[in-house]
Amino acid sequence: MSTRFLIYLIVLLITWIMGLYNFKKLSSPYRVLTIFILVTFISELTTRIFIKEYRNSCPPYHIYQPLQYFFITTFYFHYLKKSRAIICWSWVAFIIFSMINTSLMQDVWMVPTNAMLPSNIIYVLCSLLLFKNMLQHTEEKQLLRQGLFWYNTSTLILYTFNFFCWSFFNFLLRTKNSTLALSDITYVLNMQYYLTTGIVIYLDSRRSPNEQ
């Protein structure tokens, strides 16, 4: 296990522990994020086991992708009231699509980019819709003082890049081109995402009782 991956796991673990410690104080969306962090930690830890035993980290991601989709869209479900029905139906559609992808298109030993790409699009759309809602209610609280604003910004940055990254990842592998640059950028963006998530979970646990 590389040093930087160990640091990544430590960030996830600390973020989860902080969320767990303040779990009763958290609002529902941030409880969802806390559970999501735990699932991510377990998934990433499992990939190291697969690399050691099979020299391939892909199988856990075929399970993780539907779980990630459920948790992230559930977070946005709490804020995008007009899109709740669509989000609920998308859970069913995404699970079915992921099963078809693993069975017929990208087996467990391949990176499930066919599932990652549409999910990234959905995350970006959710973040843009939430920005639209927040801009319509800026009189309630300044955007830059809202933890939600920073989490949403982090989500938009990470998954916009991820969409373009994973669009070319399997192609680069097939053509035996280096993916190190993409991996490095992805690592940095993932770190900023989970660090931001930890910060906003902490801020939510310290919000005043009258804040929603």
mmCIF file of C-alpha atoms in Angstrom:
data_model
loop_
_atom_site.group_PDB
_atom_site.id
_atom_site.type_symbol
_atom_site.label_atom_id
_atom_site.label_comp_id
_atom_site.label_asym_id
_atom_site.label_seq_id
_atom_site.Cartn_x
_atom_site.Cartn_y
_atom_site.Cartn_z
ATOM 1 C CA MET A 1 0.000 0.000 0.000
ATOM 2 C CA SER A 2 1.455 3.351 -1.050
ATOM 3 C CA THR A 3 1.943 6.198 1.398
ATOM 4 C CA ARG A 4 -0.501 8.457 -0.405
ATOM 5 C CA PHE A 5 -3.196 5.777 -0.420
ATOM 6 C CA LEU A 6 -2.650 5.263 3.298
ATOM 7 C CA ILE A 7 -3.116 9.018 3.824
ATOM 8 C CA TYR A 8 -6.303 8.804 1.759
ATOM 9 C CA LEU A 9 -7.650 6.000 3.970
ATOM 10 C CA ILE A 10 -6.730 7.936 7.118
ATOM 11 C CA VAL A 11 -8.659 10.987 5.844
ATOM 12 C CA LEU A 12 -11.697 8.786 5.184
ATOM 13 C CA LEU A 13 -11.452 7.136 8.593
ATOM 14 C CA ILE A 14 -11.073 10.410 10.500
ATOM 15 C CA THR A 15 -13.977 11.947 8.577
ATOM 16 C CA TRP A 16 -16.192 8.970 9.383
ATOM 17 C CA ILE A 17 -15.216 8.933 13.069
ATOM 18 C CA MET A 18 -16.011 12.648 13.339
ATOM 19 C CA GLY A 19 -19.363 12.108 11.648
ATOM 20 C CA LEU A 20 -20.131 9.132 13.862
ATOM 21 C CA TYR A 21 -19.222 11.073 17.021
ATOM 22 C CA ASN A 22 -21.607 13.889 16.029
ATOM 23 C CA PHE A 23 -24.170 11.641 14.320
ATOM 24 C CA LYS A 24 -27.122 12.607 16.548
ATOM 25 C CA LYS A 25 -26.419 16.311 15.958
ATOM 26 C CA LEU A 26 -26.297 15.999 12.176
ATOM 27 C CA SER A 27 -29.175 16.813 9.851
ATOM 28 C CA SER A 28 -30.407 13.952 7.649
ATOM 29 C CA PRO A 29 -28.333 14.778 4.513
ATOM 30 C CA TYR A 30 -25.108 14.792 6.504
ATOM 31 C CA ARG A 31 -25.953 11.541 8.230
ATOM 32 C CA VAL A 32 -26.210 10.116 4.720
ATOM 33 C CA LEU A 33 -22.748 11.486 3.919
ATOM 34 C CA THR A 34 -21.325 9.969 7.106
ATOM 35 C CA ILE A 35 -22.580 6.507 6.135
ATOM 36 C CA PHE A 36 -21.310 7.075 2.598
ATOM 37 C CA ILE A 37 -17.814 7.815 3.931
ATOM 38 C CA LEU A 38 -17.829 4.508 5.835
ATOM 39 C CA VAL A 39 -18.916 2.608 2.712
ATOM 40 C CA THR A 40 -16.166 4.347 0.725
ATOM 41 C CA PHE A 41 -13.553 3.466 3.353
ATOM 42 C CA ILE A 42 -14.565 -0.215 3.353
ATOM 43 C CA SER A 43 -14.612 -0.309 -0.449
ATOM 44 C CA GLU A 44 -11.192 1.289 -0.821
ATOM 45 C CA LEU A 45 -9.718 -0.977 1.834
ATOM 46 C CA THR A 46 -11.167 -3.983 0.022
ATOM 47 C CA THR A 47 -9.499 -2.930 -3.231
ATOM 48 C CA ARG A 48 -6.103 -3.301 -1.530
ATOM 49 C CA ILE A 49 -6.976 -6.897 -0.643
ATOM 50 C CA PHE A 50 -7.919 -7.624 -4.251
ATOM 51 C CA ILE A 51 -4.707 -6.038 -5.525
ATOM 52 C CA LYS A 52 -2.679 -8.201 -3.166
ATOM 53 C CA GLU A 53 -4.522 -11.425 -3.999
ATOM 54 C CA TYR A 54 -5.474 -10.930 -7.658
ATOM 55 C CA ARG A 55 -3.431 -7.911 -8.804
ATOM 56 C CA ASN A 56 -6.679 -6.230 -9.798
ATOM 57 C CA SER A 57 -8.689 -3.704 -7.774
ATOM 58 C CA CYS A 58 -11.751 -3.531 -10.026
ATOM 59 C CA PRO A 59 -14.244 -6.046 -8.501
ATOM 60 C CA PRO A 60 -15.160 -3.967 -5.407
ATOM 61 C CA TYR A 61 -15.969 -0.983 -7.607
ATOM 62 C CA HIS A 62 -18.744 -2.908 -9.344
ATOM 63 C CA ILE A 63 -20.488 -3.068 -5.969
ATOM 64 C CA TYR A 64 -19.398 0.364 -4.823
ATOM 65 C CA GLN A 65 -20.723 2.257 -7.855
ATOM 66 C CA PRO A 66 -24.449 1.578 -7.196
ATOM 67 C CA LEU A 67 -23.918 2.303 -3.491
ATOM 68 C CA GLN A 68 -22.134 5.564 -4.250
ATOM 69 C CA TYR A 69 -24.923 6.558 -6.623
ATOM 70 C CA PHE A 70 -27.564 5.848 -3.991
ATOM 71 C CA PHE A 71 -25.843 7.825 -1.226
ATOM 72 C CA ILE A 72 -24.880 10.889 -3.266
ATOM 73 C CA THR A 73 -28.281 11.200 -4.934
ATOM 74 C CA THR A 74 -29.970 10.613 -1.564
ATOM 75 C CA PHE A 75 -28.026 13.597 -0.224
ATOM 76 C CA TYR A 76 -29.377 15.736 -3.073
ATOM 77 C CA PHE A 77 -32.830 14.193 -2.640
ATOM 78 C CA HIS A 78 -33.177 16.210 0.577
ATOM 79 C CA TYR A 79 -32.586 19.516 -1.233
ATOM 80 C CA LEU A 80 -34.031 19.011 -4.729
ATOM 81 C CA LYS A 81 -37.679 18.633 -3.807
ATOM 82 C CA LYS A 82 -38.959 19.036 -7.369
ATOM 83 C CA SER A 83 -36.690 16.228 -8.586
ATOM 84 C CA ARG A 84 -37.405 13.642 -5.897
ATOM 85 C CA ALA A 85 -39.555 11.366 -8.050
ATOM 86 C CA ILE A 86 -36.914 11.332 -10.795
ATOM 87 C CA ILE A 87 -34.176 10.566 -8.279
ATOM 88 C CA CYS A 88 -36.164 7.652 -6.824
ATOM 89 C CA TRP A 89 -36.748 6.104 -10.243
ATOM 90 C CA SER A 90 -33.107 6.634 -11.133
ATOM 91 C CA TRP A 91 -32.061 4.350 -8.247
ATOM 92 C CA VAL A 92 -33.886 1.444 -9.844
ATOM 93 C CA ALA A 93 -32.624 2.289 -13.329
ATOM 94 C CA PHE A 94 -29.020 2.606 -12.182
ATOM 95 C CA ILE A 95 -29.011 -0.708 -10.314
ATOM 96 C CA ILE A 96 -30.434 -2.504 -13.357
ATOM 97 C CA PHE A 97 -27.958 -0.811 -15.691
ATOM 98 C CA SER A 98 -25.027 -1.653 -13.396
ATOM 99 C CA MET A 99 -26.039 -5.323 -13.312
ATOM 100 C CA ILE A 100 -26.330 -5.423 -17.115
ATOM 101 C CA ASN A 101 -22.982 -3.688 -17.498
ATOM 102 C CA THR A 102 -21.184 -6.131 -15.198
ATOM 103 C CA SER A 103 -22.860 -9.161 -16.770
ATOM 104 C CA LEU A 104 -22.609 -8.290 -20.446
ATOM 105 C CA MET A 105 -20.228 -5.394 -21.088
ATOM 106 C CA GLN A 106 -17.559 -4.783 -18.454
ATOM 107 C CA ASP A 107 -16.913 -7.795 -16.253
ATOM 108 C CA VAL A 108 -15.695 -7.552 -12.655
ATOM 109 C CA TRP A 109 -12.046 -7.386 -13.746
ATOM 110 C CA MET A 110 -12.600 -4.169 -15.714
ATOM 111 C CA VAL A 111 -13.137 -0.643 -14.417
ATOM 112 C CA PRO A 112 -16.935 -0.091 -14.652
ATOM 113 C CA THR A 113 -16.644 3.147 -16.597
ATOM 114 C CA ASN A 114 -20.000 2.544 -18.317
ATOM 115 C CA ALA A 115 -21.619 2.963 -14.897
ATOM 116 C CA MET A 116 -19.300 5.743 -13.740
ATOM 117 C CA LEU A 117 -19.935 8.069 -16.683
ATOM 118 C CA PRO A 118 -23.741 8.407 -16.377
ATOM 119 C CA SER A 119 -23.482 8.644 -12.601
ATOM 120 C CA ASN A 120 -20.968 11.485 -12.924
ATOM 121 C CA ILE A 121 -23.349 13.307 -15.248
ATOM 122 C CA ILE A 122 -26.149 12.937 -12.696
ATOM 123 C CA TYR A 123 -23.942 14.248 -9.856
ATOM 124 C CA VAL A 124 -23.004 17.290 -11.942
ATOM 125 C CA LEU A 125 -26.639 17.944 -12.856
ATOM 126 C CA CYS A 126 -27.691 17.647 -9.201
ATOM 127 C CA SER A 127 -24.998 20.098 -8.124
ATOM 128 C CA LEU A 128 -26.013 22.590 -10.814
ATOM 129 C CA LEU A 129 -29.686 22.336 -9.829
ATOM 130 C CA LEU A 130 -28.763 22.885 -6.204
ATOM 131 C CA PHE A 131 -26.691 25.943 -7.132
ATOM 132 C CA LYS A 132 -29.725 27.285 -8.940
ATOM 133 C CA ASN A 133 -31.861 26.795 -5.835
ATOM 134 C CA MET A 134 -29.236 28.373 -3.572
ATOM 135 C CA LEU A 135 -28.896 31.443 -5.797
ATOM 136 C CA GLN A 136 -32.660 31.964 -5.512
ATOM 137 C CA HIS A 137 -32.383 32.120 -1.718
ATOM 138 C CA THR A 138 -29.155 34.082 -1.183
ATOM 139 C CA GLU A 139 -30.970 36.512 1.110
ATOM 140 C CA GLU A 140 -31.268 33.812 3.775
ATOM 141 C CA LYS A 141 -27.510 33.344 4.250
ATOM 142 C CA GLN A 142 -24.422 34.326 2.267
ATOM 143 C CA LEU A 143 -23.356 31.529 -0.046
ATOM 144 C CA LEU A 144 -19.711 31.577 1.028
ATOM 145 C CA ARG A 145 -20.773 31.018 4.641
ATOM 146 C CA GLN A 146 -22.737 27.877 3.809
ATOM 147 C CA GLY A 147 -21.077 24.486 4.183
ATOM 148 C CA LEU A 148 -23.521 23.198 1.588
ATOM 149 C CA PHE A 149 -22.110 25.637 -0.968
ATOM 150 C CA TRP A 150 -18.588 24.306 -0.471
ATOM 151 C CA TYR A 151 -19.648 20.661 -0.572
ATOM 152 C CA ASN A 152 -21.631 21.297 -3.745
ATOM 153 C CA THR A 153 -18.685 23.109 -5.334
ATOM 154 C CA SER A 154 -16.377 20.226 -4.425
ATOM 155 C CA THR A 155 -18.826 17.738 -5.936
ATOM 156 C CA LEU A 156 -19.108 19.716 -9.162
ATOM 157 C CA ILE A 157 -15.319 19.950 -9.566
ATOM 158 C CA LEU A 158 -14.617 16.292 -8.769
ATOM 159 C CA TYR A 159 -17.268 14.670 -10.925
ATOM 160 C CA THR A 160 -16.856 17.018 -13.865
ATOM 161 C CA PHE A 161 -13.213 15.971 -14.041
ATOM 162 C CA ASN A 162 -14.059 12.327 -13.344
ATOM 163 C CA PHE A 163 -16.408 12.273 -16.319
ATOM 164 C CA PHE A 164 -13.615 13.258 -18.704
ATOM 165 C CA CYS A 165 -11.055 11.114 -16.874
ATOM 166 C CA TRP A 166 -13.025 7.865 -17.039
ATOM 167 C CA SER A 167 -14.113 8.586 -20.611
ATOM 168 C CA PHE A 168 -10.529 7.907 -21.676
ATOM 169 C CA PHE A 169 -9.236 5.592 -18.932
ATOM 170 C CA ASN A 170 -10.008 2.188 -20.469
ATOM 171 C CA PHE A 171 -8.931 3.500 -23.886
ATOM 172 C CA LEU A 172 -5.542 4.510 -22.463
ATOM 173 C CA LEU A 173 -5.157 1.075 -20.891
ATOM 174 C CA ARG A 174 -5.996 -0.700 -24.161
ATOM 175 C CA THR A 175 -3.526 1.433 -26.090
ATOM 176 C CA LYS A 176 -0.906 0.967 -23.350
ATOM 177 C CA ASN A 177 -0.620 4.691 -22.683
ATOM 178 C CA SER A 178 0.240 5.959 -19.214
ATOM 179 C CA THR A 179 -2.645 6.769 -16.866
ATOM 180 C CA LEU A 180 -0.382 8.171 -14.130
ATOM 181 C CA ALA A 181 -1.274 11.807 -14.797
ATOM 182 C CA LEU A 182 -4.997 11.051 -14.596
ATOM 183 C CA SER A 183 -4.466 9.019 -11.435
ATOM 184 C CA ASP A 184 -2.505 11.846 -9.802
ATOM 185 C CA ILE A 185 -5.150 14.465 -10.571
ATOM 186 C CA THR A 186 -7.930 12.123 -9.474
ATOM 187 C CA TYR A 187 -6.136 11.521 -6.193
ATOM 188 C CA VAL A 188 -5.822 15.253 -5.479
ATOM 189 C CA LEU A 189 -9.456 15.933 -6.350
ATOM 190 C CA ASN A 190 -10.668 12.994 -4.260
ATOM 191 C CA MET A 191 -8.646 14.255 -1.313
ATOM 192 C CA GLN A 192 -10.132 17.736 -1.587
ATOM 193 C CA TYR A 193 -13.619 16.215 -1.899
ATOM 194 C CA TYR A 194 -13.358 14.078 1.236
ATOM 195 C CA LEU A 195 -11.585 16.797 3.222
ATOM 196 C CA THR A 196 -14.364 19.202 2.245
ATOM 197 C CA THR A 197 -16.942 16.580 3.188
ATOM 198 C CA GLY A 198 -15.339 16.232 6.603
ATOM 199 C CA ILE A 199 -15.385 19.990 7.126
ATOM 200 C CA VAL A 200 -19.048 20.393 6.134
ATOM 201 C CA ILE A 201 -20.060 17.466 8.352
ATOM 202 C CA TYR A 202 -18.329 19.230 11.243
ATOM 203 C CA LEU A 203 -19.990 22.556 10.383
ATOM 204 C CA ASP A 204 -23.399 20.898 10.208
ATOM 205 C CA SER A 205 -22.896 19.393 13.663
ATOM 206 C CA ARG A 206 -22.228 22.916 14.986
ATOM 207 C CA ARG A 207 -25.172 24.648 13.328
ATOM 208 C CA SER A 208 -27.684 26.441 15.523
ATOM 209 C CA PRO A 209 -30.993 24.612 16.233
ATOM 210 C CA ASN A 210 -33.017 27.066 14.117
ATOM 211 C CA GLU A 211 -30.928 26.444 10.983
ATOM 212 C CA GLN A 212 -32.251 23.945 8.451
#
